[in-house]
Short mmCIF file of C-alpha atoms in Angstrom, two decimals:
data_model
loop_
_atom_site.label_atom_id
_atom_site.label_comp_id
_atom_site.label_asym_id
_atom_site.label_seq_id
_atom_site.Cartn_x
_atom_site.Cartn_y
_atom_site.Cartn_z
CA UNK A 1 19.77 -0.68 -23.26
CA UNK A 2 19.41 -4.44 -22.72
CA UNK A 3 17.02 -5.79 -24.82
CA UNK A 4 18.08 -9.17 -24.76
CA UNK A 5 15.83 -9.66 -21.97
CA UNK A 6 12.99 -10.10 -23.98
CA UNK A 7 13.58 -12.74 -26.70
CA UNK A 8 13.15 -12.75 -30.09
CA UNK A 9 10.69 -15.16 -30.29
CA UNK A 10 8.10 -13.47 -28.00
CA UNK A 11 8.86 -10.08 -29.79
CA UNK A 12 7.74 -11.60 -33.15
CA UNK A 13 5.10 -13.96 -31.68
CA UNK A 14 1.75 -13.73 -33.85
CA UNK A 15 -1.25 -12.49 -32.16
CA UNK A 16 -5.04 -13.38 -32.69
CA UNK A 17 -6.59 -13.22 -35.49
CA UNK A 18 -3.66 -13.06 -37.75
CA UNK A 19 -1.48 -15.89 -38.87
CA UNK A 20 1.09 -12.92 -38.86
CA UNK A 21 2.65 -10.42 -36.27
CA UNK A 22 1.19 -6.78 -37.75
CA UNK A 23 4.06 -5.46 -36.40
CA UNK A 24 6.64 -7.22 -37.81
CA UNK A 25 9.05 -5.28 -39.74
CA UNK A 26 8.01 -7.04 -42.96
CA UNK A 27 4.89 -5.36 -42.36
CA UNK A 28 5.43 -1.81 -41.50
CA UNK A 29 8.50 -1.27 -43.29
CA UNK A 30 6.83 -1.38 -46.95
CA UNK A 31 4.24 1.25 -45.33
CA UNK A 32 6.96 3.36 -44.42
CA UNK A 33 8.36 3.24 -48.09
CA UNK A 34 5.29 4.03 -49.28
CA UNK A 35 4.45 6.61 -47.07
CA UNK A 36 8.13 8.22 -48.04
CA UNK A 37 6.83 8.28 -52.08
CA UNK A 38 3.54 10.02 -51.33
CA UNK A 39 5.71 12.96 -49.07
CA UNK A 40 7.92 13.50 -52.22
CA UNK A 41 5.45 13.73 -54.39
CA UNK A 42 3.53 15.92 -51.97
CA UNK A 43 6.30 18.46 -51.39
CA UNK A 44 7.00 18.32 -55.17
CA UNK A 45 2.97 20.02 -55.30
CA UNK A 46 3.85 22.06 -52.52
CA UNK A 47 6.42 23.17 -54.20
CA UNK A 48 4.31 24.38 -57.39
CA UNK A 49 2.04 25.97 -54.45
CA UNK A 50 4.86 28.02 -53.18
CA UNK A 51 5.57 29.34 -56.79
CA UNK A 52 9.41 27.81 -55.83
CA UNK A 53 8.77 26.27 -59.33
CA UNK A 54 6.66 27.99 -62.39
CA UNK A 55 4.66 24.41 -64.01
CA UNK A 56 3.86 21.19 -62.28
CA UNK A 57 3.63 18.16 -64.16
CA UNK A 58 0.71 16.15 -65.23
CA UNK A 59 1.31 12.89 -67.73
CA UNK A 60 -2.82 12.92 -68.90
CA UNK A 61 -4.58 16.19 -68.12
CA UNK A 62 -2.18 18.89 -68.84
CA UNK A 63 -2.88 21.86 -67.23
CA UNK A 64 -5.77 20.79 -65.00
CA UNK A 65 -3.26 19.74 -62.46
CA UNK A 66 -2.56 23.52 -61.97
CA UNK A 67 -6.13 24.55 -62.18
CA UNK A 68 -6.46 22.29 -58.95
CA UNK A 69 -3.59 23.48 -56.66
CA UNK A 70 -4.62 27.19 -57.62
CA UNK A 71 -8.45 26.10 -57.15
CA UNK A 72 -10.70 28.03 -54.51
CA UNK A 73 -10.72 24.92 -52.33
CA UNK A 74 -6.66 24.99 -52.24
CA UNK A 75 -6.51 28.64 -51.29
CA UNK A 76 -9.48 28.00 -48.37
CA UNK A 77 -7.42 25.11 -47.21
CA UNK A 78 -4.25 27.66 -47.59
CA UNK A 79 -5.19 30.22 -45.49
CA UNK A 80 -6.97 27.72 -42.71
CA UNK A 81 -3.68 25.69 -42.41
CA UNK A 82 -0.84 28.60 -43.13
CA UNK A 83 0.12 26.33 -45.11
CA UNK A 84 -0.63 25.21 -48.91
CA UNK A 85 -2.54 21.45 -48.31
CA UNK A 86 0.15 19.68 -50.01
CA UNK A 87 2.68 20.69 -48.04
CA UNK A 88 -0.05 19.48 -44.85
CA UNK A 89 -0.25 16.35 -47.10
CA UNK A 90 3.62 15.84 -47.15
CA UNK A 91 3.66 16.79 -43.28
CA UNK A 92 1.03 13.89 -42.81
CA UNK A 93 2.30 11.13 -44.84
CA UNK A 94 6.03 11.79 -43.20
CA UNK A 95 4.04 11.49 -40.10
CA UNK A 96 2.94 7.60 -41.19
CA UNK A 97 6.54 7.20 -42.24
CA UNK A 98 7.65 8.26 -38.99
CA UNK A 99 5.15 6.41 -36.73
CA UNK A 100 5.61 3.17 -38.62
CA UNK A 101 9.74 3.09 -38.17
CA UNK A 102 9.06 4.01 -34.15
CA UNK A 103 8.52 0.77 -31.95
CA UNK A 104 9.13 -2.83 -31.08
CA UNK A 105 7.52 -5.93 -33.40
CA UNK A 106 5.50 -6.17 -30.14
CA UNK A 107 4.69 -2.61 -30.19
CA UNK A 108 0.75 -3.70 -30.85
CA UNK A 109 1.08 -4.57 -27.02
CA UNK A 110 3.95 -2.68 -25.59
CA UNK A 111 3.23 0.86 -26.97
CA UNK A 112 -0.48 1.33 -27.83
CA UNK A 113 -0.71 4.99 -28.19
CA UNK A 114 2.25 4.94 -30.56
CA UNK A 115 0.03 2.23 -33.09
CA UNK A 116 -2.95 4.41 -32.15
CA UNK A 117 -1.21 7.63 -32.97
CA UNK A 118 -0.12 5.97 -36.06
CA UNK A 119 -4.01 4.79 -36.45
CA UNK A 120 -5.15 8.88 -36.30
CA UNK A 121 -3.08 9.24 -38.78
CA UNK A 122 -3.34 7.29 -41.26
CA UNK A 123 -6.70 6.04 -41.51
CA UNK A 124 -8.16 9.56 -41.47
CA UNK A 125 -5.57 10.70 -44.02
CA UNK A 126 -6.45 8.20 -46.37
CA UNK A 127 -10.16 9.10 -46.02
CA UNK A 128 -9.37 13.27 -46.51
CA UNK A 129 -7.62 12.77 -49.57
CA UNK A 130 -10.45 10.64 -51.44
CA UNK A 131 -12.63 13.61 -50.59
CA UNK A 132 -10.69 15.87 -51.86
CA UNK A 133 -10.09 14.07 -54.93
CA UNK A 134 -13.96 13.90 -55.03
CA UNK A 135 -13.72 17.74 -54.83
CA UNK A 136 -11.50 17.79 -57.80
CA UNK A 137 -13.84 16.09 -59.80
CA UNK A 138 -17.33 17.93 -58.35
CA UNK A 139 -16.42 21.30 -57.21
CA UNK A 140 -13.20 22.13 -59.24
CA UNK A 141 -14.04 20.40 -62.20
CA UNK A 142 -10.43 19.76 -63.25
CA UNK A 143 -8.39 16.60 -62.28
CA UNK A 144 -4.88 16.29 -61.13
CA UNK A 145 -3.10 13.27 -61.72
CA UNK A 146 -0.77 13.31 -58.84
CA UNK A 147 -2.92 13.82 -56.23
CA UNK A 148 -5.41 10.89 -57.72
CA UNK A 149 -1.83 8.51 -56.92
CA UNK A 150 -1.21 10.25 -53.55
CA UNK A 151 -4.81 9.05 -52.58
CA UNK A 152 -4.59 5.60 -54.10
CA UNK A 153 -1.37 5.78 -51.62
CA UNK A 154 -2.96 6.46 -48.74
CA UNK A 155 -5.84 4.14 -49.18
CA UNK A 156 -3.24 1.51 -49.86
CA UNK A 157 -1.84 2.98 -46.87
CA UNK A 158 -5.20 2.28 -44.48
CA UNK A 159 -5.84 -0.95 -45.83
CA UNK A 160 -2.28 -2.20 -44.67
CA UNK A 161 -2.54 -0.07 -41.46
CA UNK A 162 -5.58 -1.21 -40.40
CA UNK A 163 -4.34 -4.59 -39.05
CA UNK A 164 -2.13 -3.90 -36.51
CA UNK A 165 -4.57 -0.75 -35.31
CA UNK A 166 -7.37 -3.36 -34.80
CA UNK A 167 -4.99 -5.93 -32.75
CA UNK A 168 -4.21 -3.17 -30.81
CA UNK A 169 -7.81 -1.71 -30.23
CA UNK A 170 -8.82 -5.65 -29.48
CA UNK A 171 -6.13 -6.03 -26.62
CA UNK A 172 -6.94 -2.97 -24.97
CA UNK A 173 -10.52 -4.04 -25.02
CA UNK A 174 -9.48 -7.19 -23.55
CA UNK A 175 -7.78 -5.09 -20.97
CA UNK A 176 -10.99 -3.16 -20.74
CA UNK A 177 -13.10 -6.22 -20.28
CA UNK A 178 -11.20 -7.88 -17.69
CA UNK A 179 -10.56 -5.18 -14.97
CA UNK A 180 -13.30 -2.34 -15.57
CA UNK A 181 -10.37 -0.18 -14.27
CA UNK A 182 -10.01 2.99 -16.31
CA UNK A 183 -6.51 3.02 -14.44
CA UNK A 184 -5.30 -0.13 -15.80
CA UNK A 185 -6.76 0.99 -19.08
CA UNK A 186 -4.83 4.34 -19.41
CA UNK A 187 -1.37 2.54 -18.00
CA UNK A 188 -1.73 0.24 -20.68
CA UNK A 189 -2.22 2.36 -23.37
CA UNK A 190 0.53 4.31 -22.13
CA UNK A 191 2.76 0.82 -22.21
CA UNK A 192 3.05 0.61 -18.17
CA UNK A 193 3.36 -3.15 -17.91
CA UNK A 194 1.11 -4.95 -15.60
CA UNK A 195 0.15 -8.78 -14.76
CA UNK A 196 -3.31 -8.59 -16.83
CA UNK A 197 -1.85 -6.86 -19.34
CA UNK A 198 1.03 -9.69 -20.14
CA UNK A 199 -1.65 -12.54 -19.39
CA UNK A 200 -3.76 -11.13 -22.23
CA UNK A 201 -0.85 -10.54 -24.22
CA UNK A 202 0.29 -14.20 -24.14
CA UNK A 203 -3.59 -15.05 -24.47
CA UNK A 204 -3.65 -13.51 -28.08
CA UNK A 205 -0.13 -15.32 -29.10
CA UNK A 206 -1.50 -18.37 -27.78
CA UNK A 207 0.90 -18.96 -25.13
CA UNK A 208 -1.51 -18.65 -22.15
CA UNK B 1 18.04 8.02 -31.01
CA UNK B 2 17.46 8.79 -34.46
CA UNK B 3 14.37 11.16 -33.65
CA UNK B 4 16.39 13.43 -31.38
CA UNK B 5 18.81 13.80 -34.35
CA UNK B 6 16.78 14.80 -36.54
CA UNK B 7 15.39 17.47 -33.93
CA UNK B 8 18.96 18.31 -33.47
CA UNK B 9 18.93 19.25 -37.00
CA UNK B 10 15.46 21.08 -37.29
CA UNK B 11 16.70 23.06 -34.56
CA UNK B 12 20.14 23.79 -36.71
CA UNK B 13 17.16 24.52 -39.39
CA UNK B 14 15.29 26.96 -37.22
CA UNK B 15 18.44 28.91 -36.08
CA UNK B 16 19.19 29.75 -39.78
CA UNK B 17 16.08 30.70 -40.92
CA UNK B 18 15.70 34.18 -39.77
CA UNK B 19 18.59 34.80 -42.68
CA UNK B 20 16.54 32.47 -44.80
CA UNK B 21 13.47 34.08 -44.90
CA UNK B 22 15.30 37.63 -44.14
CA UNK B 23 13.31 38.38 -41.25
CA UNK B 24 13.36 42.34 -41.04
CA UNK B 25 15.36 44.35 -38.80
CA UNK B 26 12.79 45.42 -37.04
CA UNK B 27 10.88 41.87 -36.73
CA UNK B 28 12.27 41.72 -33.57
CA UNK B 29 9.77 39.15 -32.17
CA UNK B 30 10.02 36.66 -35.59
CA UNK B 31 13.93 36.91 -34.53
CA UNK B 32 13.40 36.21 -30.87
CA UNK B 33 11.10 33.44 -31.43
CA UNK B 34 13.05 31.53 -34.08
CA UNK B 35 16.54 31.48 -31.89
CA UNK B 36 15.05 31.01 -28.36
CA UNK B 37 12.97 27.89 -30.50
CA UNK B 38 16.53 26.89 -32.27
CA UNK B 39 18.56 27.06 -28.54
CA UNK B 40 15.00 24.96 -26.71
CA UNK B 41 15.12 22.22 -29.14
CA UNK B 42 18.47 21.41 -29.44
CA UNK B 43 19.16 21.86 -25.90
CA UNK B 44 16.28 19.13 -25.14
CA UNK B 45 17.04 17.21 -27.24
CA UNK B 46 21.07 16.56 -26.10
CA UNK B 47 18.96 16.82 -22.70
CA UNK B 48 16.79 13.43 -23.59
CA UNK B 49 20.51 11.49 -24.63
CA UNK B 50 21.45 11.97 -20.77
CA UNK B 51 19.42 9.55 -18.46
CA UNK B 52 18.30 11.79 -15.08
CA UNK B 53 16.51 13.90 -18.51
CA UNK B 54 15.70 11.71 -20.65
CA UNK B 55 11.99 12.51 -20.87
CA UNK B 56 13.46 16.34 -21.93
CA UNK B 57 11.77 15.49 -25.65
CA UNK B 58 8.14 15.82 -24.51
CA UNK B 59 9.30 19.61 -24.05
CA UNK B 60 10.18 19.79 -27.66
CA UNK B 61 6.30 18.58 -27.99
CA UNK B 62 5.26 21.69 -26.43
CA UNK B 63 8.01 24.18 -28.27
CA UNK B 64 6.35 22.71 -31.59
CA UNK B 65 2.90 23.95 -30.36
CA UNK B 66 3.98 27.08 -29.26
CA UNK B 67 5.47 27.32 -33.12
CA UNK B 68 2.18 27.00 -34.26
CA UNK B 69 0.27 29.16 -32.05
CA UNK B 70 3.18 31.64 -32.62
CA UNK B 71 1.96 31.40 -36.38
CA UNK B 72 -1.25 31.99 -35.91
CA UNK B 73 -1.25 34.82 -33.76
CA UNK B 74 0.38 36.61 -36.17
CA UNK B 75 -1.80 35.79 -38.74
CA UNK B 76 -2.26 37.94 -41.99
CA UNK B 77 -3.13 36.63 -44.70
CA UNK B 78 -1.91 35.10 -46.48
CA UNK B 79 0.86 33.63 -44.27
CA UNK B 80 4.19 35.25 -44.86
CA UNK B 81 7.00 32.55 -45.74
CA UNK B 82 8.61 33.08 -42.34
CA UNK B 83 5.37 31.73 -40.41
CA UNK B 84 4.26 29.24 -43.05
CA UNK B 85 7.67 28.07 -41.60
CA UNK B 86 7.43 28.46 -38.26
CA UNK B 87 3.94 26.26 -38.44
CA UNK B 88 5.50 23.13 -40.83
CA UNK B 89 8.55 23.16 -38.34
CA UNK B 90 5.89 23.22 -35.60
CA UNK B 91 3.91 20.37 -36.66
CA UNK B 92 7.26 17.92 -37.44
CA UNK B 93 8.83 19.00 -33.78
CA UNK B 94 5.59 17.52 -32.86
CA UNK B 95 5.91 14.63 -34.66
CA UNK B 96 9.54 13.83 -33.65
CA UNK B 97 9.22 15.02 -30.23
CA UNK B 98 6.68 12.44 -29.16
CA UNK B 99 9.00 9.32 -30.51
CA UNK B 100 10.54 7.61 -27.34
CA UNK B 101 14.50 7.28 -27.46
CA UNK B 102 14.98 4.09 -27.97
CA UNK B 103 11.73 3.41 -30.23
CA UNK B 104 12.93 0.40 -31.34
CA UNK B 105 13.22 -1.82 -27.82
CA UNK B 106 10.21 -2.59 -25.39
CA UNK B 107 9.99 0.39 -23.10
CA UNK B 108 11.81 0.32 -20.22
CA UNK B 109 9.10 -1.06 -17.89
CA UNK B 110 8.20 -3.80 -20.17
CA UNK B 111 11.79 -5.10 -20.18
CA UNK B 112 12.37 -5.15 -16.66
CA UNK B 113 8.49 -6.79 -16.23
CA UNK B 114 9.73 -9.38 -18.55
CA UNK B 115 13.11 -9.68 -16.45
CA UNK B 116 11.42 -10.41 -13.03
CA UNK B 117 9.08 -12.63 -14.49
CA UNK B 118 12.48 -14.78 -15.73
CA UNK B 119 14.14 -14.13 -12.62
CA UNK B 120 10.95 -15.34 -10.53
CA UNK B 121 10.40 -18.64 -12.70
CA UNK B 122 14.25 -20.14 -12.61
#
């Protein structure tokens, strides 16, 4: 594959707003990291949900942890999903780990579905799990340490998604705004190349 | 590449797990589903490394939905280890299947885009 085509420089050029390329490697690689710590600590619940171990381990509340992972809201979510909701978790947050490593540093321009997909899946996820740590603390009435760090993980998560999700979303409106074409639209989402698409591309790295 | 090797080895995975999960004899469909899932993936996924096929990995997209439907149509409740399976392998064939193959250079199009518009400036 030759990449050399397309240098360096342009790859890691910063585009509007930020002082910053969001897709730098700097920038999604810590996600990715963090992403990997929520999935173990998710399977490690999953794990307790599965009965593959007898105990799970809380530092502060002892045996509430337990009394949340067997609650009534677990087993619902158990039997919608097949599968216990941490293991969904763990699925999920390997799914930001995975969708941050895939992609260029230009990816905000040259793949758009694959920062969107990444988008669906993190934002949302960060969302779900503060409800259902609001559900620990309403419905079950027990708290579970764990799962309170696995959603201060993926709100951490959201906040240092959202800023490459929003370049993207603002270049395809560009796209949008320019031609009106729902054709050019969908191409570029999909990462067909086209002449408005690289103008506005080198418009936000303020080359144009 | 490295998504297709890890689908490599999810299909490795899913070709085991009938003796995992000790699928009984007379399970014949669990059997039938997990191999003819095992020999799919893997197969489309060498597929995607060859260039005339190397789109073969949105197939594995659609193998990893059929794994979940699968799982749900044979749904009791609650989910027997064997399905819970087949639906968490489901959703990370998904997952993998939708990464391009080489995820970490512009796509194609983009570099050859770029290329003319060197070629046409010099």
């Amino acid at each position: 594959m030759d990449s050399q085509t397309i240098s360096q420089h342009d790859l890691n050029a910063a585009p509007a707003p930020w002082s910053y390329n969001p897709s730098a490697w700097s920038q999604r690689i810590p996600i990715c990291l963090l992403a990997a710590v929520a999935t173990v600590i998710a399977t490690y619940l999953a794990l307790y949900q599965w009965r593959l171990i007898s105990s799970a381990w809380d530092p502060f509340f002892g045996t509430q942890t337990e009394a949340v992972l067997d609650s009534n809201v677990s087993d619902w979510m158990h039997r919608y999903f097949l599968v216990p909701d941490a293991a969904f978790g763990a699925i999920a947050y390997l799914g930001d780990a995975i969708f941050g490593l895939a992609g260029s540093t230009r990816r905000w321009q040259y793949r758009p579905w694959l920062v969107i997909v990444f988008g669906i899946d993190v934002i949302p996820l960060g969302i779900v799990s503060a409800v259902l740590v609001a559900l620990q603390a309403t419905v079950v009435g027990s708290w579970c340490t764990l799962c309170i760090v696995t959603a201060v993980i993926s709100l951490i998560l959201a906040y240092m998604a959202y800023d490459e999700v929003l370049t993207c979303l603002i270049y395809l409106r560009r796209v949008w705004k320019k031609t009106r074409s729902r054709k050019v639209l969908w191409d570029t989402f999909c990462g067909q190349p086209s002449p408005v698409a690289a103008l506005i591309g080198e418009e936000m790295c303020g080359k144009a | 590449m490295w998504s297709r090797v890890v689908e490599i080895m999810l299909g490795c995975w899913l070709a085991v797990s009938p003796f995992v999960f000790r699928h009984a004899a007379d399970e014949t469909q669990f059997w039938i589903n997990d191999f003819s899932c095992a020999t799919a993936v893997m197969t489309l996924a060498m597929l995607s490394c060859w260039k005339p096929t190397r789109h073969a990995h949105v197939g594995i997209v659609l193998v990893g939905i059929w794994m979940i439907v699968f799982a749900y149509q044979n749904f009791p409740e609650p989910a027997p280890p064997a399905l819970q399976n087949s639906a968490l392998i489901g959703f990370l064939l998904i997952m993998f299947g939708v990464i391009p193959n080489d995820a970490t250079f512009p796509p194609v199009g983009w570099q050859e885009y770029d290329r003319n518009c060197e070629e046409s400036n010099e």
